[in-house]
């Protein structure tokens, strides 16, 4: 049982008028998460840089802007999306990797914070005369001291401590004495102990750099990584996480001469729970298992098919008709691909063709990961605004869109 | 070591003129595979229905048309693609699932062969007056008699034998006495013994239906499922597979009154080996492992990231410079997603920035599975025709394409 924060009546109305499947996001939930996050870090200068990849619709990015957040862009396309709603300069963190000089140039010209994945890039940038005003380095801690954080040495991201040290020494000689640091070693994690552990690691590294090179660390971007409760309606205790970060901050960094800001680049935590994928049961089928076929597919939400992720499902129509019987189903999409399943062996209220099923927590890494496999077209997005308006913010893809890049003459 | 069938000089030229990454397909390889497939089944009336999802570019579909093949469409979008190059009627097999009446209608009106996934749909079709001329049923054999074929009971596809029996009884009463049968229980498989086993199963089922209902089974679609040698340059022994199918055909079906055609819906086997993804090394990086960063990503080829699939890599530039040293690399794309890796711990010729790397066997389920995650744009496709021409058959996606469905006013 999970809450649905959008009026059911309206969800049904949109389904009737526009058709299913569609994505809908609740602005209130997004703003609420931002407020929770920001207020839990009120003990330190703090800024959230929303991870665009989680939900790149400009209408969503605009909510970040209105709530004094920045955005985190992984590619030049994402910087362009951010620019569409007026983000500029230091409000854009460019956290790319395998970054070309061309991409760096695009970001540097716009004054973005340049979060450098591969520390050695800095030498190349200087050689090419592309000098970022705001430089940040991304640390890959590798398989560090303890077991709680697991092993980052299989992660393709970031640079080692000694590589960053070398780059900082290089910058210090150029009289650049103000940098940022970044690491992201957890994903979908809610355990404060883990946040304490890994922020202590990155804070200690900042401390070492400060002491060794007499530089200032302007900010420490502790990444995203806060999970959401896909399985329950329990809220994430973001205060406990912030409290854990505070403990390591106070322990490692707090003294008169260090005032590093804390940045985050949360995606999932900010928009994940705001989103619902609304889909209709279009087929009941029983072979060796009971299947509910729905009109959404992996093109709308790839996480269950790609990672085996859990997304809660609510049959709102069965709820409304007071259905009491329950059944165990595989809930599947129509892709010609056997992993196109939203749920396997899931107990739901007994469902019928025509019922509307809500797939929960699809506000992050949902539409943005959709593909066109099997000629599937990606679906529309709606926003339920804070003042109770329902706005279509993306139309359905059509066959013309799908074939746009094909060159004729066959 | 795997062959590259396209002139290296030309691959380099296109990289220089058009830029990387790009996909390129060798028409000769496709035609060769079709010929091999068709000739190995020359002991029976045979037709290949190319699985559009493997490579939906109309220029590729046209090759199938020119070689007397049909196409297998999973969705209405795929039927439309087929129509673009002139496929019609029985040359299109509509193998959808969770099929709506609307989709059936589209296919029935065009005279496609209707491959019915869920047998009970036939009652609905009759009720709605949507009467297919060519009906086929897709069998899910479940966990059948032996271990060689594994367990299909977790597959969402098809109907049970008894469900199909019931549907055939219904049709027999309507005086429909000619149907097709379909099953597909293997994928990327080359063992003739397995093909013998499962075709014996579907042939026996046909035999039972013929005897029980005095109907004719016009064709048996034995699915796709022929694998390709991702790991070596050894050719698939499609003759051995066809021979195995023949053995069960002769054993089960051959007598004076049964002359069922054999259909296949191969995708991977036909175009997989024809395709190369050409990408450039844009970053060398060594943290806790050695990385080669390339400009292609999961947006161009999702199989390694999604399924952990092996694709062979050849550094053609290192080969040309006579590089003798070898190194072990992770070859990665730039997606902000740690599974964006084309190879893990792969030994390659020592590589440098600017080198061109060929990713092999990307002609099936390559471009067609690409997504736009991280704002990544999908890349161009080229065809190396039989007469030695190089044709651009799809342009690069651009930012305008990417943002086309977003509704303004933010």
PDB file of C-alpha atoms in Angstrom, chain A residues 53-54 56-59 62 74-78 80-81 84-85 95-101 104 117-118 121 124 138 140-143 152-161 163 282-289 291-296 298 302 305-307 330 332-341 344-345 353 365 367-378 381 391-399 401-410, chain B residues 53-54 56-59 62 74-78 80-81 84-85 95-101 104 117-118 121 124 138 140-143 152-161 163 282-289 291-296 298 302 305-307 330 332-341 344-345 353 365 367-378 381 391-399 401-410:
ATOM      1  CA  UNK A  53      19.262  12.649 -16.207  1.00  0.00           C
ATOM      2  CA  UNK A  54      16.677  11.604 -13.638  1.00  0.00           C
ATOM      3  CA  UNK A  56      15.149  16.038 -18.058  1.00  0.00           C
ATOM      4  CA  UNK A  57      11.820  17.656 -18.904  1.00  0.00           C
ATOM      5  CA  UNK A  58      12.423  21.445 -18.799  1.00  0.00           C
ATOM      6  CA  UNK A  59       9.153  21.928 -16.902  1.00  0.00           C
ATOM      7  CA  UNK A  62      12.121  24.888 -13.921  1.00  0.00           C
ATOM      8  CA  UNK A  74      26.132  14.920 -17.709  1.00  0.00           C
ATOM      9  CA  UNK A  75      26.298  16.001 -21.343  1.00  0.00           C
ATOM     10  CA  UNK A  76      26.149  19.097 -23.499  1.00  0.00           C
ATOM     11  CA  UNK A  77      22.545  18.163 -24.396  1.00  0.00           C
ATOM     12  CA  UNK A  78      21.684  18.376 -20.725  1.00  0.00           C
ATOM     13  CA  UNK A  80      21.250  22.943 -23.324  1.00  0.00           C
ATOM     14  CA  UNK A  81      18.094  21.713 -21.589  1.00  0.00           C
ATOM     15  CA  UNK A  84      16.202  26.471 -21.959  1.00  0.00           C
ATOM     16  CA  UNK A  85      14.798  27.338 -18.549  1.00  0.00           C
ATOM     17  CA  UNK A  95      29.590  16.263 -14.326  1.00  0.00           C
ATOM     18  CA  UNK A  96      30.523  14.532 -17.527  1.00  0.00           C
ATOM     19  CA  UNK A  97      33.002  11.824 -18.215  1.00  0.00           C
ATOM     20  CA  UNK A  98      35.227  10.965 -21.177  1.00  0.00           C
ATOM     21  CA  UNK A  99      34.831  14.666 -21.785  1.00  0.00           C
ATOM     22  CA  UNK A 100      36.062  16.074 -25.077  1.00  0.00           C
ATOM     23  CA  UNK A 101      37.732  19.496 -25.298  1.00  0.00           C
ATOM     24  CA  UNK A 104      34.568  21.316 -21.938  1.00  0.00           C
ATOM     25  CA  UNK A 117      36.160  13.140 -13.837  1.00  0.00           C
ATOM     26  CA  UNK A 118      39.647  12.395 -15.111  1.00  0.00           C
ATOM     27  CA  UNK A 121      42.185  16.532 -18.212  1.00  0.00           C
ATOM     28  CA  UNK A 124      45.015  19.357 -21.482  1.00  0.00           C
ATOM     29  CA  UNK A 138      35.717  13.723  -8.822  1.00  0.00           C
ATOM     30  CA  UNK A 140      37.113   7.509  -6.868  1.00  0.00           C
ATOM     31  CA  UNK A 141      38.118   6.177  -3.461  1.00  0.00           C
ATOM     32  CA  UNK A 142      38.706   2.646  -4.754  1.00  0.00           C
ATOM     33  CA  UNK A 143      38.531  -0.222  -2.332  1.00  0.00           C
ATOM     34  CA  UNK A 152      34.495   1.469  -5.936  1.00  0.00           C
ATOM     35  CA  UNK A 153      37.450   0.064  -7.784  1.00  0.00           C
ATOM     36  CA  UNK A 154      35.146  -1.411 -10.440  1.00  0.00           C
ATOM     37  CA  UNK A 155      33.610   2.004 -11.017  1.00  0.00           C
ATOM     38  CA  UNK A 156      34.659   3.761 -14.202  1.00  0.00           C
ATOM     39  CA  UNK A 157      34.098   7.146 -12.592  1.00  0.00           C
ATOM     40  CA  UNK A 158      36.524   9.577 -11.005  1.00  0.00           C
ATOM     41  CA  UNK A 159      40.241   9.741 -10.342  1.00  0.00           C
ATOM     42  CA  UNK A 160      42.385   8.373  -7.544  1.00  0.00           C
ATOM     43  CA  UNK A 161      43.423  10.535  -4.614  1.00  0.00           C
ATOM     44  CA  UNK A 163      45.928  11.752  -9.325  1.00  0.00           C
ATOM     45  CA  UNK A 282      -5.414  -4.462 -21.915  1.00  0.00           C
ATOM     46  CA  UNK A 283      -5.117  -8.227 -21.625  1.00  0.00           C
ATOM     47  CA  UNK A 284      -5.693 -10.974 -19.089  1.00  0.00           C
ATOM     48  CA  UNK A 285      -3.897 -14.141 -19.913  1.00  0.00           C
ATOM     49  CA  UNK A 286      -3.227 -17.377 -18.101  1.00  0.00           C
ATOM     50  CA  UNK A 287      -0.780 -19.900 -19.438  1.00  0.00           C
ATOM     51  CA  UNK A 288       1.662 -21.325 -16.936  1.00  0.00           C
ATOM     52  CA  UNK A 289       1.231 -18.166 -14.893  1.00  0.00           C
ATOM     53  CA  UNK A 291      -0.537 -12.391 -16.666  1.00  0.00           C
ATOM     54  CA  UNK A 292      -1.912  -8.890 -16.654  1.00  0.00           C
ATOM     55  CA  UNK A 293      -0.927  -7.198 -19.878  1.00  0.00           C
ATOM     56  CA  UNK A 294      -0.740  -3.422 -19.650  1.00  0.00           C
ATOM     57  CA  UNK A 295      -0.305  -0.797 -22.339  1.00  0.00           C
ATOM     58  CA  UNK A 296       2.922   0.572 -20.839  1.00  0.00           C
ATOM     59  CA  UNK A 298       9.952  -0.929 -21.036  1.00  0.00           C
ATOM     60  CA  UNK A 302      13.146   0.330 -18.028  1.00  0.00           C
ATOM     61  CA  UNK A 305      13.423  -4.942 -17.029  1.00  0.00           C
ATOM     62  CA  UNK A 306      17.011  -3.754 -16.838  1.00  0.00           C
ATOM     63  CA  UNK A 307      17.787  -4.002 -13.137  1.00  0.00           C
ATOM     64  CA  UNK A 330       3.077 -11.133 -13.700  1.00  0.00           C
ATOM     65  CA  UNK A 332       3.844  -7.328 -18.410  1.00  0.00           C
ATOM     66  CA  UNK A 333       4.244  -4.946 -21.305  1.00  0.00           C
ATOM     67  CA  UNK A 334       3.860  -5.875 -24.951  1.00  0.00           C
ATOM     68  CA  UNK A 335       7.476  -5.698 -26.018  1.00  0.00           C
ATOM     69  CA  UNK A 336       8.753  -8.733 -27.868  1.00  0.00           C
ATOM     70  CA  UNK A 337      11.311  -9.181 -25.112  1.00  0.00           C
ATOM     71  CA  UNK A 338      10.736 -11.428 -22.129  1.00  0.00           C
ATOM     72  CA  UNK A 339      12.167  -8.985 -19.587  1.00  0.00           C
ATOM     73  CA  UNK A 340       9.410  -6.482 -20.366  1.00  0.00           C
ATOM     74  CA  UNK A 341       7.767  -7.140 -17.006  1.00  0.00           C
ATOM     75  CA  UNK A 344       6.737 -10.875 -11.362  1.00  0.00           C
ATOM     76  CA  UNK A 345       4.561 -12.911  -8.983  1.00  0.00           C
ATOM     77  CA  UNK A 353      -9.343  -5.442 -18.606  1.00  0.00           C
ATOM     78  CA  UNK A 365      14.961   7.391 -14.463  1.00  0.00           C
ATOM     79  CA  UNK A 367      10.701   8.427 -19.183  1.00  0.00           C
ATOM     80  CA  UNK A 368      14.338   9.492 -19.504  1.00  0.00           C
ATOM     81  CA  UNK A 369      15.495   5.897 -19.995  1.00  0.00           C
ATOM     82  CA  UNK A 370      12.794   4.969 -22.498  1.00  0.00           C
ATOM     83  CA  UNK A 371      13.710   3.523 -25.877  1.00  0.00           C
ATOM     84  CA  UNK A 372      12.024   2.805 -29.208  1.00  0.00           C
ATOM     85  CA  UNK A 373      12.749  -0.916 -29.402  1.00  0.00           C
ATOM     86  CA  UNK A 374      10.061  -2.784 -31.382  1.00  0.00           C
ATOM     87  CA  UNK A 375       8.994   0.562 -32.820  1.00  0.00           C
ATOM     88  CA  UNK A 376       7.488   1.480 -29.457  1.00  0.00           C
ATOM     89  CA  UNK A 377       6.697   5.157 -29.109  1.00  0.00           C
ATOM     90  CA  UNK A 378       7.455   7.008 -25.906  1.00  0.00           C
ATOM     91  CA  UNK A 381       4.141  13.553 -19.523  1.00  0.00           C
ATOM     92  CA  UNK A 391      -0.329  20.642 -17.543  1.00  0.00           C
ATOM     93  CA  UNK A 392       0.728  18.484 -20.440  1.00  0.00           C
ATOM     94  CA  UNK A 393       4.497  18.929 -20.561  1.00  0.00           C
ATOM     95  CA  UNK A 394       5.365  16.396 -23.246  1.00  0.00           C
ATOM     96  CA  UNK A 395       3.259  15.015 -26.063  1.00  0.00           C
ATOM     97  CA  UNK A 396       3.176  11.405 -27.206  1.00  0.00           C
ATOM     98  CA  UNK A 397       5.850  10.480 -29.667  1.00  0.00           C
ATOM     99  CA  UNK A 398       4.441   9.626 -33.103  1.00  0.00           C
ATOM    100  CA  UNK A 399       5.528   7.567 -36.102  1.00  0.00           C
ATOM    101  CA  UNK A 401       9.204  11.341 -34.783  1.00  0.00           C
ATOM    102  CA  UNK A 402      10.279   7.707 -34.810  1.00  0.00           C
ATOM    103  CA  UNK A 403      11.281   7.766 -38.470  1.00  0.00           C
ATOM    104  CA  UNK A 404      12.659  11.309 -38.543  1.00  0.00           C
ATOM    105  CA  UNK A 405      16.320  10.360 -38.881  1.00  0.00           C
ATOM    106  CA  UNK A 406      15.823   7.736 -41.591  1.00  0.00           C
ATOM    107  CA  UNK A 407      17.132   8.867 -44.962  1.00  0.00           C
ATOM    108  CA  UNK A 408      14.715   8.228 -47.849  1.00  0.00           C
ATOM    109  CA  UNK A 409      15.469   6.869 -51.278  1.00  0.00           C
ATOM    110  CA  UNK A 410      15.058   3.174 -50.594  1.00  0.00           C
TER     111      UNK A 410
ATOM    112  CA  UNK B  53      13.038  -5.336 -34.350  1.00  0.00           C
ATOM    113  CA  UNK B  54      16.578  -6.559 -34.998  1.00  0.00           C
ATOM    114  CA  UNK B  56      14.231  -1.688 -38.477  1.00  0.00           C
ATOM    115  CA  UNK B  57      15.917   0.612 -40.980  1.00  0.00           C
ATOM    116  CA  UNK B  58      13.808   0.479 -44.183  1.00  0.00           C
ATOM    117  CA  UNK B  59      16.983   0.245 -46.278  1.00  0.00           C
ATOM    118  CA  UNK B  62      14.374  -3.564 -48.538  1.00  0.00           C
ATOM    119  CA  UNK B  74       5.902  -6.864 -33.474  1.00  0.00           C
ATOM    120  CA  UNK B  75       3.921  -3.633 -33.515  1.00  0.00           C
ATOM    121  CA  UNK B  76       1.875  -1.450 -35.833  1.00  0.00           C
ATOM    122  CA  UNK B  77       4.888   0.879 -36.117  1.00  0.00           C
ATOM    123  CA  UNK B  78       6.871  -2.025 -37.506  1.00  0.00           C
ATOM    124  CA  UNK B  80       4.266   0.754 -41.145  1.00  0.00           C
ATOM    125  CA  UNK B  81       8.033   0.511 -41.637  1.00  0.00           C
ATOM    126  CA  UNK B  84       7.364   1.950 -46.520  1.00  0.00           C
ATOM    127  CA  UNK B  85       9.376  -0.463 -48.645  1.00  0.00           C
ATOM    128  CA  UNK B  95       3.724 -11.344 -34.198  1.00  0.00           C
ATOM    129  CA  UNK B  96       2.529  -8.957 -31.532  1.00  0.00           C
ATOM    130  CA  UNK B  97       1.448  -9.597 -28.023  1.00  0.00           C
ATOM    131  CA  UNK B  98      -1.129  -7.979 -25.719  1.00  0.00           C
ATOM    132  CA  UNK B  99      -2.637  -7.038 -29.037  1.00  0.00           C
ATOM    133  CA  UNK B 100      -5.499  -4.548 -29.040  1.00  0.00           C
ATOM    134  CA  UNK B 101      -8.438  -4.878 -31.433  1.00  0.00           C
ATOM    135  CA  UNK B 104      -5.401  -6.422 -35.065  1.00  0.00           C
ATOM    136  CA  UNK B 117      -0.113 -14.819 -29.049  1.00  0.00           C
ATOM    137  CA  UNK B 118      -3.099 -15.267 -26.808  1.00  0.00           C
ATOM    138  CA  UNK B 121      -8.151 -13.369 -28.810  1.00  0.00           C
ATOM    139  CA  UNK B 124     -12.910 -11.525 -29.518  1.00  0.00           C
ATOM    140  CA  UNK B 138       1.868 -19.118 -30.942  1.00  0.00           C
ATOM    141  CA  UNK B 140       4.177 -21.824 -25.297  1.00  0.00           C
ATOM    142  CA  UNK B 141       5.199 -25.394 -24.544  1.00  0.00           C
ATOM    143  CA  UNK B 142       5.807 -24.705 -20.848  1.00  0.00           C
ATOM    144  CA  UNK B 143       8.123 -26.991 -18.950  1.00  0.00           C
ATOM    145  CA  UNK B 152       9.319 -21.850 -21.121  1.00  0.00           C
ATOM    146  CA  UNK B 153       6.834 -21.573 -18.314  1.00  0.00           C
ATOM    147  CA  UNK B 154       8.379 -18.265 -17.206  1.00  0.00           C
ATOM    148  CA  UNK B 155       7.917 -16.864 -20.694  1.00  0.00           C
ATOM    149  CA  UNK B 156       5.104 -14.389 -21.129  1.00  0.00           C
ATOM    150  CA  UNK B 157       4.679 -15.389 -24.762  1.00  0.00           C
ATOM    151  CA  UNK B 158       2.216 -17.730 -26.408  1.00  0.00           C
ATOM    152  CA  UNK B 159      -0.641 -19.951 -25.314  1.00  0.00           C
ATOM    153  CA  UNK B 160      -0.756 -23.482 -23.965  1.00  0.00           C
ATOM    154  CA  UNK B 161      -1.461 -26.437 -26.208  1.00  0.00           C
ATOM    155  CA  UNK B 163      -5.796 -23.261 -25.246  1.00  0.00           C
ATOM    156  CA  UNK B 282      38.594   9.625 -26.824  1.00  0.00           C
ATOM    157  CA  UNK B 283      40.119   9.042 -23.419  1.00  0.00           C
ATOM    158  CA  UNK B 284      42.725   6.868 -21.775  1.00  0.00           C
ATOM    159  CA  UNK B 285      42.358   6.629 -18.069  1.00  0.00           C
ATOM    160  CA  UNK B 286      43.902   4.543 -15.339  1.00  0.00           C
ATOM    161  CA  UNK B 287      42.513   4.530 -11.848  1.00  0.00           C
ATOM    162  CA  UNK B 288      42.067   1.130 -10.266  1.00  0.00           C
ATOM    163  CA  UNK B 289      41.809  -0.362 -13.739  1.00  0.00           C
ATOM    164  CA  UNK B 291      40.064   2.347 -19.155  1.00  0.00           C
ATOM    165  CA  UNK B 292      39.642   3.142 -22.800  1.00  0.00           C
ATOM    166  CA  UNK B 293      36.901   5.700 -23.184  1.00  0.00           C
ATOM    167  CA  UNK B 294      35.168   5.612 -26.558  1.00  0.00           C
ATOM    168  CA  UNK B 295      32.654   7.983 -28.116  1.00  0.00           C
ATOM    169  CA  UNK B 296      29.972   5.303 -28.491  1.00  0.00           C
ATOM    170  CA  UNK B 298      24.816   2.310 -24.499  1.00  0.00           C
ATOM    171  CA  UNK B 302      22.772  -1.730 -25.151  1.00  0.00           C
ATOM    172  CA  UNK B 305      25.219  -3.032 -20.549  1.00  0.00           C
ATOM    173  CA  UNK B 306      21.838  -4.722 -20.327  1.00  0.00           C
ATOM    174  CA  UNK B 307      22.688  -8.403 -20.696  1.00  0.00           C
ATOM    175  CA  UNK B 330      37.665  -1.821 -19.635  1.00  0.00           C
ATOM    176  CA  UNK B 332      33.606   2.262 -21.634  1.00  0.00           C
ATOM    177  CA  UNK B 333      31.150   4.825 -22.932  1.00  0.00           C
ATOM    178  CA  UNK B 334      30.509   8.211 -21.396  1.00  0.00           C
ATOM    179  CA  UNK B 335      27.088   7.594 -19.946  1.00  0.00           C
ATOM    180  CA  UNK B 336      26.671   8.515 -16.304  1.00  0.00           C
ATOM    181  CA  UNK B 337      25.796   4.899 -15.608  1.00  0.00           C
ATOM    182  CA  UNK B 338      28.367   2.353 -14.501  1.00  0.00           C
ATOM    183  CA  UNK B 339      27.077  -0.422 -16.770  1.00  0.00           C
ATOM    184  CA  UNK B 340      27.951   1.644 -19.848  1.00  0.00           C
ATOM    185  CA  UNK B 341      30.833  -0.692 -20.673  1.00  0.00           C
ATOM    186  CA  UNK B 344      35.427  -5.522 -19.049  1.00  0.00           C
ATOM    187  CA  UNK B 345      38.987  -6.822 -18.596  1.00  0.00           C
ATOM    188  CA  UNK B 353      43.494   8.344 -28.200  1.00  0.00           C
ATOM    189  CA  UNK B 365      19.525  -5.316 -31.661  1.00  0.00           C
ATOM    190  CA  UNK B 367      20.790   0.830 -33.053  1.00  0.00           C
ATOM    191  CA  UNK B 368      17.228  -0.409 -32.572  1.00  0.00           C
ATOM    192  CA  UNK B 369      17.672  -0.670 -28.799  1.00  0.00           C
ATOM    193  CA  UNK B 370      19.369   2.703 -28.370  1.00  0.00           C
ATOM    194  CA  UNK B 371      17.988   5.260 -25.938  1.00  0.00           C
ATOM    195  CA  UNK B 372      18.443   8.943 -25.116  1.00  0.00           C
ATOM    196  CA  UNK B 373      19.409   8.594 -21.468  1.00  0.00           C
ATOM    197  CA  UNK B 374      21.694  11.429 -20.317  1.00  0.00           C
ATOM    198  CA  UNK B 375      20.557  13.381 -23.374  1.00  0.00           C
ATOM    199  CA  UNK B 376      22.654  11.083 -25.562  1.00  0.00           C
ATOM    200  CA  UNK B 377      21.809  11.328 -29.220  1.00  0.00           C
ATOM    201  CA  UNK B 378      21.572   8.215 -31.367  1.00  0.00           C
ATOM    202  CA  UNK B 381      23.791   4.307 -40.003  1.00  0.00           C
ATOM    203  CA  UNK B 391      25.070   4.888 -48.504  1.00  0.00           C
ATOM    204  CA  UNK B 392      24.064   6.901 -45.485  1.00  0.00           C
ATOM    205  CA  UNK B 393      20.751   5.388 -44.452  1.00  0.00           C
ATOM    206  CA  UNK B 394      20.150   7.274 -41.212  1.00  0.00           C
ATOM    207  CA  UNK B 395      21.435  10.639 -40.086  1.00  0.00           C
ATOM    208  CA  UNK B 396      22.656  11.492 -36.604  1.00  0.00           C
ATOM    209  CA  UNK B 397      19.963  12.486 -34.181  1.00  0.00           C
ATOM    210  CA  UNK B 398      20.207  16.127 -33.147  1.00  0.00           C
ATOM    211  CA  UNK B 399      19.118  18.216 -30.170  1.00  0.00           C
ATOM    212  CA  UNK B 401      14.936  15.654 -32.506  1.00  0.00           C
ATOM    213  CA  UNK B 402      15.641  15.010 -28.844  1.00  0.00           C
ATOM    214  CA  UNK B 403      13.444  17.856 -27.639  1.00  0.00           C
ATOM    215  CA  UNK B 404      10.729  17.521 -30.285  1.00  0.00           C
ATOM    216  CA  UNK B 405       8.028  16.167 -27.998  1.00  0.00           C
ATOM    217  CA  UNK B 406       8.575  18.659 -25.179  1.00  0.00           C
ATOM    218  CA  UNK B 407       5.756  21.173 -24.894  1.00  0.00           C
ATOM    219  CA  UNK B 408       6.920  24.782 -24.523  1.00  0.00           C
ATOM    220  CA  UNK B 409       5.630  27.449 -22.202  1.00  0.00           C
ATOM    221  CA  UNK B 410       7.843  26.806 -19.214  1.00  0.00           C
TER     222      UNK B 410
END
